[in-house]
PDB file of C-alpha atoms in Angstrom:
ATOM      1  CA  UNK A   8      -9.128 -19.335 -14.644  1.00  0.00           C
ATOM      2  CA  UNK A   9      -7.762 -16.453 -16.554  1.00  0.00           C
ATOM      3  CA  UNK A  10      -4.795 -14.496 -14.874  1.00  0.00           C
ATOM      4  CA  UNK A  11      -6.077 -11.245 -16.726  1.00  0.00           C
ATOM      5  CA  UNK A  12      -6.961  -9.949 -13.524  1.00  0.00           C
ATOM      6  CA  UNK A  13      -3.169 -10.162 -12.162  1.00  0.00           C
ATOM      7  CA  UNK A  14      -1.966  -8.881 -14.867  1.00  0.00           C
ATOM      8  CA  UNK A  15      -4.610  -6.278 -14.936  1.00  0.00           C
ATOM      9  CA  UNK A  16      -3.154  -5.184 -11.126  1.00  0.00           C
ATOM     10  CA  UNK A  17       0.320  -6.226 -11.422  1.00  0.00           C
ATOM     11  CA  UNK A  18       0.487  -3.298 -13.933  1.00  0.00           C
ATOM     12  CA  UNK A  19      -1.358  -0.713 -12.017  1.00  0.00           C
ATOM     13  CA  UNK A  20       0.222  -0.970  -8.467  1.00  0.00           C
ATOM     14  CA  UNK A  21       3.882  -1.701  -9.843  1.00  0.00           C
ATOM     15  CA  UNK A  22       6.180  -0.973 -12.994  1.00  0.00           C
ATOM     16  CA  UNK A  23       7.050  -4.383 -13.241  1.00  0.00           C
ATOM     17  CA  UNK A  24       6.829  -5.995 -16.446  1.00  0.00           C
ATOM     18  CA  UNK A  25       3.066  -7.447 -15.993  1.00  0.00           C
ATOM     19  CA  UNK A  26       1.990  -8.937 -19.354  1.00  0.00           C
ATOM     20  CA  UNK A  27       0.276  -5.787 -21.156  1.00  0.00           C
ATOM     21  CA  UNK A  28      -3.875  -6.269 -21.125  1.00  0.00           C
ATOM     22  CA  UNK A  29      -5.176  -3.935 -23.163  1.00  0.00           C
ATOM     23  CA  UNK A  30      -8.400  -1.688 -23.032  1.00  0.00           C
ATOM     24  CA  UNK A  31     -10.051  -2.693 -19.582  1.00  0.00           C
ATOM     25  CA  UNK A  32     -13.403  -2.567 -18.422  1.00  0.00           C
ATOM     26  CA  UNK A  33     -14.628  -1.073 -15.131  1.00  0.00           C
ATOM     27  CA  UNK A  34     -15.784  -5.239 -13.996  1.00  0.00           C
ATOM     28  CA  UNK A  35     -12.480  -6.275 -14.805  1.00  0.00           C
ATOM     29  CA  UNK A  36     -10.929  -3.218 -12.860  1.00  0.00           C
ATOM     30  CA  UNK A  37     -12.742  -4.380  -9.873  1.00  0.00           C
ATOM     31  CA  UNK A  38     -11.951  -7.669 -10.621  1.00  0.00           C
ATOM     32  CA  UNK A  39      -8.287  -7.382 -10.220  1.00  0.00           C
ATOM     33  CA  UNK A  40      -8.796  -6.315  -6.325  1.00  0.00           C
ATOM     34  CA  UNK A  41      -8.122  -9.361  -4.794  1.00  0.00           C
ATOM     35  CA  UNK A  42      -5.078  -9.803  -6.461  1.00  0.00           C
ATOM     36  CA  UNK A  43      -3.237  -6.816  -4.927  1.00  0.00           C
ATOM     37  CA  UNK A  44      -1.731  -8.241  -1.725  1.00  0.00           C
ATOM     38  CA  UNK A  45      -0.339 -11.031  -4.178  1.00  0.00           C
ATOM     39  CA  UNK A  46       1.312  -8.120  -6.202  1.00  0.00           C
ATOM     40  CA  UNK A  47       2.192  -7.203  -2.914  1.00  0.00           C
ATOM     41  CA  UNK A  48       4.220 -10.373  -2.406  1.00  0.00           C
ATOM     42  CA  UNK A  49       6.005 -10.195  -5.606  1.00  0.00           C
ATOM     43  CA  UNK A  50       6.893  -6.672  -4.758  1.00  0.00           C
ATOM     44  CA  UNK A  51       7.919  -8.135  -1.453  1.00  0.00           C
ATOM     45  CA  UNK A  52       9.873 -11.122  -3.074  1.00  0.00           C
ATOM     46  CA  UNK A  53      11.408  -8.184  -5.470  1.00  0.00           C
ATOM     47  CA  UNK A  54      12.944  -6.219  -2.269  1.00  0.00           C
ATOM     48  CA  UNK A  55      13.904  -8.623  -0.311  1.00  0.00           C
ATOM     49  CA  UNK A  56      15.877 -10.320  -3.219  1.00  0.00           C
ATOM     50  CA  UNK A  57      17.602  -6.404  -3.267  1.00  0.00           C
ATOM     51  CA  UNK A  58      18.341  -6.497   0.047  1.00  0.00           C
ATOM     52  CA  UNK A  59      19.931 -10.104   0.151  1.00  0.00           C
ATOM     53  CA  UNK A  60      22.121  -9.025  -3.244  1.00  0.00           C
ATOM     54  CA  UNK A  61      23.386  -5.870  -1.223  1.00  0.00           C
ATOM     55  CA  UNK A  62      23.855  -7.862   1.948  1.00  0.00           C
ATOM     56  CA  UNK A  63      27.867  -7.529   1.605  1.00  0.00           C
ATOM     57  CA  UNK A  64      27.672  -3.757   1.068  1.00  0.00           C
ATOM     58  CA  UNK A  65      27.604  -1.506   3.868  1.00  0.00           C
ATOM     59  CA  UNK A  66      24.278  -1.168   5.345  1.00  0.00           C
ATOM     60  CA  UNK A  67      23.948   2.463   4.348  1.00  0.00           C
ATOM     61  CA  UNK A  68      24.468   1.746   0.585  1.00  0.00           C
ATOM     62  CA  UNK A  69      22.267  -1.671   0.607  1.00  0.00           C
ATOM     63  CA  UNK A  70      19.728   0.051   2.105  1.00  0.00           C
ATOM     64  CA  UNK A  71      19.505   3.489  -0.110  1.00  0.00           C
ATOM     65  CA  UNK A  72      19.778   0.971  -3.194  1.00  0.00           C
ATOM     66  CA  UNK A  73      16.880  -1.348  -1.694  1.00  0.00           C
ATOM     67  CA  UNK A  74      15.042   1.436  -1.183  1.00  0.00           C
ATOM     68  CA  UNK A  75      15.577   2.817  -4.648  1.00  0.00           C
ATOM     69  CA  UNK A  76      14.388  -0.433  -6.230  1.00  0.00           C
ATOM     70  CA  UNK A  77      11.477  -0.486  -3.538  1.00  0.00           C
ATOM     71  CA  UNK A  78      10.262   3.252  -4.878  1.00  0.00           C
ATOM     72  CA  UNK A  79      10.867   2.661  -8.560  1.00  0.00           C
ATOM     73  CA  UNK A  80       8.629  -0.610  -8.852  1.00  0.00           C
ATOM     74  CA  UNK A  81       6.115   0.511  -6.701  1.00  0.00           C
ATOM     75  CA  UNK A  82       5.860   3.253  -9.231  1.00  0.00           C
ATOM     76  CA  UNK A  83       5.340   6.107  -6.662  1.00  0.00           C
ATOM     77  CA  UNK A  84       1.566   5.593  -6.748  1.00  0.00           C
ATOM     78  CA  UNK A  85       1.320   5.308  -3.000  1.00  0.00           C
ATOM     79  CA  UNK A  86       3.539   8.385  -1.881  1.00  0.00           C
ATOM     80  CA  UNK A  87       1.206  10.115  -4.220  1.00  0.00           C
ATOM     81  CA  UNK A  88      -1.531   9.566  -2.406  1.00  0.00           C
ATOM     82  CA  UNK A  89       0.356  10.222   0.668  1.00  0.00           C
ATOM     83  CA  UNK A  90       1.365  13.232  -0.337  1.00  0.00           C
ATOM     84  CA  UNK A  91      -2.033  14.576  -1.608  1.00  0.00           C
ATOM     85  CA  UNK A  92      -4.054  13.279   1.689  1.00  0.00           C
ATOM     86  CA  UNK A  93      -1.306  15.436   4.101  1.00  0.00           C
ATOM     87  CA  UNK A  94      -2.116  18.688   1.735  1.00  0.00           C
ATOM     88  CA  UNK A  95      -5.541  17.904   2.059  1.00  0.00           C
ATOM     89  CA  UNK A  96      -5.634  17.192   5.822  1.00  0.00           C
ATOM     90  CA  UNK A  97      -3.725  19.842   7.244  1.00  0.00           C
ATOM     91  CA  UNK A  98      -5.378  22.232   4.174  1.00  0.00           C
ATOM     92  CA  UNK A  99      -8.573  21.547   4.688  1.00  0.00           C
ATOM     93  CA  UNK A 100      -8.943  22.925   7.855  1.00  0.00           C
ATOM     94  CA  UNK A 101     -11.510  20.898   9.051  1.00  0.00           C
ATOM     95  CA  UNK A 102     -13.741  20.784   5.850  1.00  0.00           C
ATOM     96  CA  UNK A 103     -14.930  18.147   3.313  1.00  0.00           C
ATOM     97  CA  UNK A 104     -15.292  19.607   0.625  1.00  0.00           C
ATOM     98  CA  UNK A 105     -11.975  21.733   0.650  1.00  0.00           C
ATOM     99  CA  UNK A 106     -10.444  18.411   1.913  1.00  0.00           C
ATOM    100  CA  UNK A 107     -11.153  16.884  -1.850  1.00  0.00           C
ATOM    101  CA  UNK A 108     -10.736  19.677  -3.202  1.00  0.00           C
ATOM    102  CA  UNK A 109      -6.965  20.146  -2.378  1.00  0.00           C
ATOM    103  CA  UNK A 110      -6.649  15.978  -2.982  1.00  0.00           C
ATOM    104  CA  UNK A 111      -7.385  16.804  -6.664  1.00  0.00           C
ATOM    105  CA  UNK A 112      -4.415  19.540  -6.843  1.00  0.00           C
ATOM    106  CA  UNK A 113      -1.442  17.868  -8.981  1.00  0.00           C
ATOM    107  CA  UNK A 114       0.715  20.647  -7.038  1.00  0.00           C
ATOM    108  CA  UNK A 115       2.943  19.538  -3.538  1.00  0.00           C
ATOM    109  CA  UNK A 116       3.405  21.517  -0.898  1.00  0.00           C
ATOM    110  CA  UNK A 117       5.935  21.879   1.587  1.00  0.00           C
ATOM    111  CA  UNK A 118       3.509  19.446   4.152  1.00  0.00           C
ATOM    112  CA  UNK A 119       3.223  16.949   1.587  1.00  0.00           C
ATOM    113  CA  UNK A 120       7.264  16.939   1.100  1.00  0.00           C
ATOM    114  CA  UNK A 121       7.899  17.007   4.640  1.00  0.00           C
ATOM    115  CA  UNK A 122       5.677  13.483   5.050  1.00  0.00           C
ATOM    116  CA  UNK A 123       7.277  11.659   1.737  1.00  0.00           C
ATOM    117  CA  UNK A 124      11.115  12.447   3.231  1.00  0.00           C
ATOM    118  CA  UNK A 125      10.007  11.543   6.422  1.00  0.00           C
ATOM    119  CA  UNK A 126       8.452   8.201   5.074  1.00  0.00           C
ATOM    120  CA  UNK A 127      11.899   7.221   3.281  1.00  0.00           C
ATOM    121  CA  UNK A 128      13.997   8.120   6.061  1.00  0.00           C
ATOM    122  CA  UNK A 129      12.162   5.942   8.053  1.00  0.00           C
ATOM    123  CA  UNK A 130      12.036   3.379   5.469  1.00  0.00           C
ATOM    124  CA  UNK A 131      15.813   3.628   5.194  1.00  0.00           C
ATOM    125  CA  UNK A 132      16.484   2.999   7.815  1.00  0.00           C
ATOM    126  CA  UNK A 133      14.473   0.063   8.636  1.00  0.00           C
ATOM    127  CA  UNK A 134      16.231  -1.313   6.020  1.00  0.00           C
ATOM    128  CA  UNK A 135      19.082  -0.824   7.346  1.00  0.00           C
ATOM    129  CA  UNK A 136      18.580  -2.533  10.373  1.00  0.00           C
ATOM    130  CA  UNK A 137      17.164  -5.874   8.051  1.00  0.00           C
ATOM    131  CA  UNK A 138      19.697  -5.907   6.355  1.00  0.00           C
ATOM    132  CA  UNK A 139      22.628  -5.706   8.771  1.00  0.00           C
ATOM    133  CA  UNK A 140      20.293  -8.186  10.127  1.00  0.00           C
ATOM    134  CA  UNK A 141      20.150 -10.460   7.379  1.00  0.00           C
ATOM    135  CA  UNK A 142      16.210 -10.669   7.869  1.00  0.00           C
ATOM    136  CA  UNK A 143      15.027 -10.470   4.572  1.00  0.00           C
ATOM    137  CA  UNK A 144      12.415 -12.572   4.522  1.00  0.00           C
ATOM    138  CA  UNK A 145      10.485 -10.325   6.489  1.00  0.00           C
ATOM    139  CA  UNK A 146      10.443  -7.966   3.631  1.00  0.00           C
ATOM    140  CA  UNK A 147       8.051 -10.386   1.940  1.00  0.00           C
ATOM    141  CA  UNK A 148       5.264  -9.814   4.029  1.00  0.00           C
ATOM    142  CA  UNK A 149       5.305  -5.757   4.643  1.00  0.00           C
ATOM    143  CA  UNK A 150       4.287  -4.919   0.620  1.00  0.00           C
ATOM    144  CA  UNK A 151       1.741  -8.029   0.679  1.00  0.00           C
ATOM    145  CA  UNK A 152      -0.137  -6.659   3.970  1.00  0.00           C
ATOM    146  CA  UNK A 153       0.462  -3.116   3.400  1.00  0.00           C
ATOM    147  CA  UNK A 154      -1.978  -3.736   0.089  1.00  0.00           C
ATOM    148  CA  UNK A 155      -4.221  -6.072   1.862  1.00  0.00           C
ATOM    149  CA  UNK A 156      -5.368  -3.069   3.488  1.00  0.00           C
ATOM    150  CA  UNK A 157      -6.284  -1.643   0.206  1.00  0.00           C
ATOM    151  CA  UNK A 158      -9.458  -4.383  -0.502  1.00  0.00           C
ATOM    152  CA  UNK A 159      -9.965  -3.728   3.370  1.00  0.00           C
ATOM    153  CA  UNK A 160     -10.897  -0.343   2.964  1.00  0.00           C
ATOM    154  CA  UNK A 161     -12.504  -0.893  -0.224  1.00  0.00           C
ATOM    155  CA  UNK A 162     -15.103  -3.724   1.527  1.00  0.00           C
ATOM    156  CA  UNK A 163     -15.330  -2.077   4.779  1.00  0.00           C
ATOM    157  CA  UNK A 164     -15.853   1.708   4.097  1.00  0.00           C
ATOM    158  CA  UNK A 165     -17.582   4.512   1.395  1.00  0.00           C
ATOM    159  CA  UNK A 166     -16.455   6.099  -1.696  1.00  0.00           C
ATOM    160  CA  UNK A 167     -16.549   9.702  -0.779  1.00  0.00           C
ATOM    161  CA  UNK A 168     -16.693  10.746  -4.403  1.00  0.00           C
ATOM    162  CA  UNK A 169     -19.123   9.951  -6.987  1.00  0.00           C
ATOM    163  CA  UNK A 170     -16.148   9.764  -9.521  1.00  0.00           C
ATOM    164  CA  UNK A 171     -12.674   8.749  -9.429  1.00  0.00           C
ATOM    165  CA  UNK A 172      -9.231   6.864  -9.598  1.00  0.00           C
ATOM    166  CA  UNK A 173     -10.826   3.615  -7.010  1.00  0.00           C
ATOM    167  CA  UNK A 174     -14.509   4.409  -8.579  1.00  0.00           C
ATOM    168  CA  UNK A 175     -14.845   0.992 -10.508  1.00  0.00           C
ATOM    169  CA  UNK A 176     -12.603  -1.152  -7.844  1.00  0.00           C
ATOM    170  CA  UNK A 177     -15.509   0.011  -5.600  1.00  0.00           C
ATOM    171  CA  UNK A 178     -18.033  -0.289  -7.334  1.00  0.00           C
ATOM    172  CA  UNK A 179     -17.461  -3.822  -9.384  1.00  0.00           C
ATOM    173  CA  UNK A 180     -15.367  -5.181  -6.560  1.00  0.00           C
ATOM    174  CA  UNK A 181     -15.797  -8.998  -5.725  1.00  0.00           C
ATOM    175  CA  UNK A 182     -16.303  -9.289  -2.085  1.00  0.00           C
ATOM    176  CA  UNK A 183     -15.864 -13.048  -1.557  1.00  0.00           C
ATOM    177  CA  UNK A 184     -12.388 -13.097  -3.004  1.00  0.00           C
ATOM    178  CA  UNK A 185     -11.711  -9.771  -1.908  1.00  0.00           C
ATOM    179  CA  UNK A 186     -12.068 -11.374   1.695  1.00  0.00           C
ATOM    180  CA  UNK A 187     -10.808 -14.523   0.925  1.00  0.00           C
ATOM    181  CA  UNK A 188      -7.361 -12.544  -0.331  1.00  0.00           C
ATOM    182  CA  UNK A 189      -7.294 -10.505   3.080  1.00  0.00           C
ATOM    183  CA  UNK A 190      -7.710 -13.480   4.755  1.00  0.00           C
ATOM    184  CA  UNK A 191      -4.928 -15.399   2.876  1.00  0.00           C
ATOM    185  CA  UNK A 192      -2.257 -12.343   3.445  1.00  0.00           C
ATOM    186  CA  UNK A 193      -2.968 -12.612   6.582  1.00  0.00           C
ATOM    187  CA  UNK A 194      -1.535 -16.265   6.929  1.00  0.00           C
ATOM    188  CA  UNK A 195       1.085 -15.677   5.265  1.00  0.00           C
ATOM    189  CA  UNK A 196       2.271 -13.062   7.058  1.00  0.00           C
ATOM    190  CA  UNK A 197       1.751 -15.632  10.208  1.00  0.00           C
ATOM    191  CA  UNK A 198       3.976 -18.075   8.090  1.00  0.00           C
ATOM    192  CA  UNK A 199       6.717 -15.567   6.705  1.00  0.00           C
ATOM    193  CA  UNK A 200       7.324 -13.912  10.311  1.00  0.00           C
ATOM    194  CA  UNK A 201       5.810 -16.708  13.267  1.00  0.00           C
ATOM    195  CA  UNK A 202       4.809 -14.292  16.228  1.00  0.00           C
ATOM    196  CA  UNK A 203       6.149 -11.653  14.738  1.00  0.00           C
ATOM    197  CA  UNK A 204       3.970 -12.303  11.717  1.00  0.00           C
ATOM    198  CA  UNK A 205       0.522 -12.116  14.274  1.00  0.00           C
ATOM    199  CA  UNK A 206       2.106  -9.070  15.523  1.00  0.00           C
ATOM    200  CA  UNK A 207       2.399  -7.267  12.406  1.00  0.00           C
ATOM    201  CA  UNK A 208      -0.976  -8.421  11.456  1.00  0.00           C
ATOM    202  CA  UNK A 209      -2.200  -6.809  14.683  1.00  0.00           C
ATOM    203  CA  UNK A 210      -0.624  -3.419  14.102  1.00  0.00           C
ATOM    204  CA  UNK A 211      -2.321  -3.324  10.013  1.00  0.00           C
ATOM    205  CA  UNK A 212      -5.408  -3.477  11.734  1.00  0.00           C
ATOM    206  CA  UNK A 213      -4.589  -1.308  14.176  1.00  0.00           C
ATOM    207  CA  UNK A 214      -3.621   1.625  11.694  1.00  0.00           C
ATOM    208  CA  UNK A 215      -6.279   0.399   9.102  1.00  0.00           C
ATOM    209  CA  UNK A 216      -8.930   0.902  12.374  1.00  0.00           C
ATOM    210  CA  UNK A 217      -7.619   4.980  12.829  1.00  0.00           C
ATOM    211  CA  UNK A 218      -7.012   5.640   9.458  1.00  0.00           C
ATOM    212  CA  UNK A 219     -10.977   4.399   9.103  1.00  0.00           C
ATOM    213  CA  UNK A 220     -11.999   6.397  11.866  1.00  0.00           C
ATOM    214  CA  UNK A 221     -10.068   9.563  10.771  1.00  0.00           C
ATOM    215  CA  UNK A 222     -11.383   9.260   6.812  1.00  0.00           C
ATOM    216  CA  UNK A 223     -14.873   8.511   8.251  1.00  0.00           C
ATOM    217  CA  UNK A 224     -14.374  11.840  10.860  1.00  0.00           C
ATOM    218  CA  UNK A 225     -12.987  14.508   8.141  1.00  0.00           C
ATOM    219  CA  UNK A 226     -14.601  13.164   4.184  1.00  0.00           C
ATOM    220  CA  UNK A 227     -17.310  10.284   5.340  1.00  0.00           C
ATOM    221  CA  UNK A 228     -15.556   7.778   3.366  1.00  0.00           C
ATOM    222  CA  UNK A 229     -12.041   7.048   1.426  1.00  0.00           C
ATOM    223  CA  UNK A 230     -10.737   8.398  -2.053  1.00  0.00           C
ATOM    224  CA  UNK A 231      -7.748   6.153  -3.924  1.00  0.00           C
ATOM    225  CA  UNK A 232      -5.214   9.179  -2.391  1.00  0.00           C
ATOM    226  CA  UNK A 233      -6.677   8.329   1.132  1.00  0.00           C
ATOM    227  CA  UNK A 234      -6.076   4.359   0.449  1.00  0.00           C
ATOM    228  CA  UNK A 235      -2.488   4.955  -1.255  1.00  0.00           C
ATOM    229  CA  UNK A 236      -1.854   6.814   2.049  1.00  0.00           C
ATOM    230  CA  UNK A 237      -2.985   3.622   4.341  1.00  0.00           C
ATOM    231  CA  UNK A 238      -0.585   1.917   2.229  1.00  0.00           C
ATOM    232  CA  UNK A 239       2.379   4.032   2.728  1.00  0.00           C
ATOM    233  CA  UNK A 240       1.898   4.594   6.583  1.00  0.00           C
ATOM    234  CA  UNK A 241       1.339   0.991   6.889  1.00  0.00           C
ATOM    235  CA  UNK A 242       4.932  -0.364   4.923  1.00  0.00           C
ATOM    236  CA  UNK A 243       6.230   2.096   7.043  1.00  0.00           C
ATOM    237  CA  UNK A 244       5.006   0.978  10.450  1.00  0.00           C
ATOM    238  CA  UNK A 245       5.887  -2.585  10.233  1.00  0.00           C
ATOM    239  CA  UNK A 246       8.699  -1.962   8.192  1.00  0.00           C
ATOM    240  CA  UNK A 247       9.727  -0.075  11.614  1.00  0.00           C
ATOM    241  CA  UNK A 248       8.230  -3.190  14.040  1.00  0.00           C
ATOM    242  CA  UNK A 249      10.467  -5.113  11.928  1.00  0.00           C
ATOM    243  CA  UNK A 250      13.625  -3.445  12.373  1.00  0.00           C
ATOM    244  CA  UNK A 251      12.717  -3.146  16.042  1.00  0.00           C
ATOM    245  CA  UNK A 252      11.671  -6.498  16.849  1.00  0.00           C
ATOM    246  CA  UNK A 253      14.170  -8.549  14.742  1.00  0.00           C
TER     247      UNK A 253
END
């Protein structure tokens, strides 16, 4: 089996040094989908090696580098979308088509700003508590299930464009192995963190479930800003169970 297709989403959810692929076609775009909560994991294994490097600083400075390292590799792509979906939300007053309209501005504004700090304050300090902690290994599975929810959305839900950045994942995706990769991130998780792994996997569902409902309520579908926003929200909420629960 060719490992195109991991390389092929290794280099558009991180910065990592994914072999380089070349032109790509829209089937092999969609293709790559049910690799993403395995990026996830490297991403995962990536932090959590971070945080168990900086676990003899002070908590403070392990966690602002972690979260550094965490922001860089992940590219931004994510906050992105997070930060275009709270323009468009609270912009859009209500309507569709002024909803996309606002998630195709390049430009931030002071809502979108507010939710990214917000997001890596939080983040912070979660980390700060896992690391004090010296519960790294939990880091493994917040990435990996945070992107699960990505071929989630993508099986369960409607493009609300015709065109777009998660147009051929959509629309070439392979559901099988899409749900077969869901599925297996979902162990995991169960293996990484025991009951605290179920519980985690309870709360992505949980958020994935109201994020659907909301995206369903205000555009009639998703968008890839509306996805990268799922993402965010959910590293952040079990990032937070994490810290609370460990």
């Amino acid at each position: 089996m060719s490992a195109r297709p991991l390389w092929i989403a290794g280099r558009f959810l991180t910065r990592l040094p994914f072999p380089a692929t070349g032109a790509v076609t829209t089937a092999e775009t969609g293709r790559s989908v049910p690799w993403y909560p395995f990026v996830g994991f490297v991403l995962g294994a990536l932090i959590a090696l971070g945080a168990a490097v900086c676990a003899e600083a002070a908590p403070v400075l392990g966690a602002s580098l972690v979260l550094i390292l965490w922001a860089w590799s992940s590219g931004g792509l994510h906050l992105d979308g997070l930060a275009d979906s709270t323009d468009a939300w609270i912009g859009g007053l209500g309507s569709r088509e002024r909803t996309l309209e606002i998630m195709k501005d390049p430009r931030s504004g002071p809502a979108a700003v507010t939710a990214i700090g917000l997001v890596l304050i939080a983040k912070w300090s979660g980390l700060q508590v896992l690391i004090e902690s010296h519960a790294y290994w939990l880091l493994l599975a917040v990435p990996m299930l945070a992107r699960a929810q990505l071929p989630l959305v993508l099986l369960t839900m409607r493009y609300a464009r015709t065109h777009g950045m998660a147009a051929d994942q959509f629309n070439h995706l392979p559901r099988r192995a899409a749900w077969l990769a869901i599925l297996m991130a979902c162990c995991a998780t169960v293996v990484i963190g025991s009951w605290l792994g179920l519980v985690l996997v309870g709360a992505a569902l949980v958020l994935y479930a109201l994020a659907r409902r909301t995206m369903h309520a205000r555009i009639g579908g998703f968008t890839g800003d509306t996805a990268g926003a799922l993402v965010e929200i959910t590293e952040t909420v079990l990032l937070l169970i994490c810290a609370l629960m460990v």
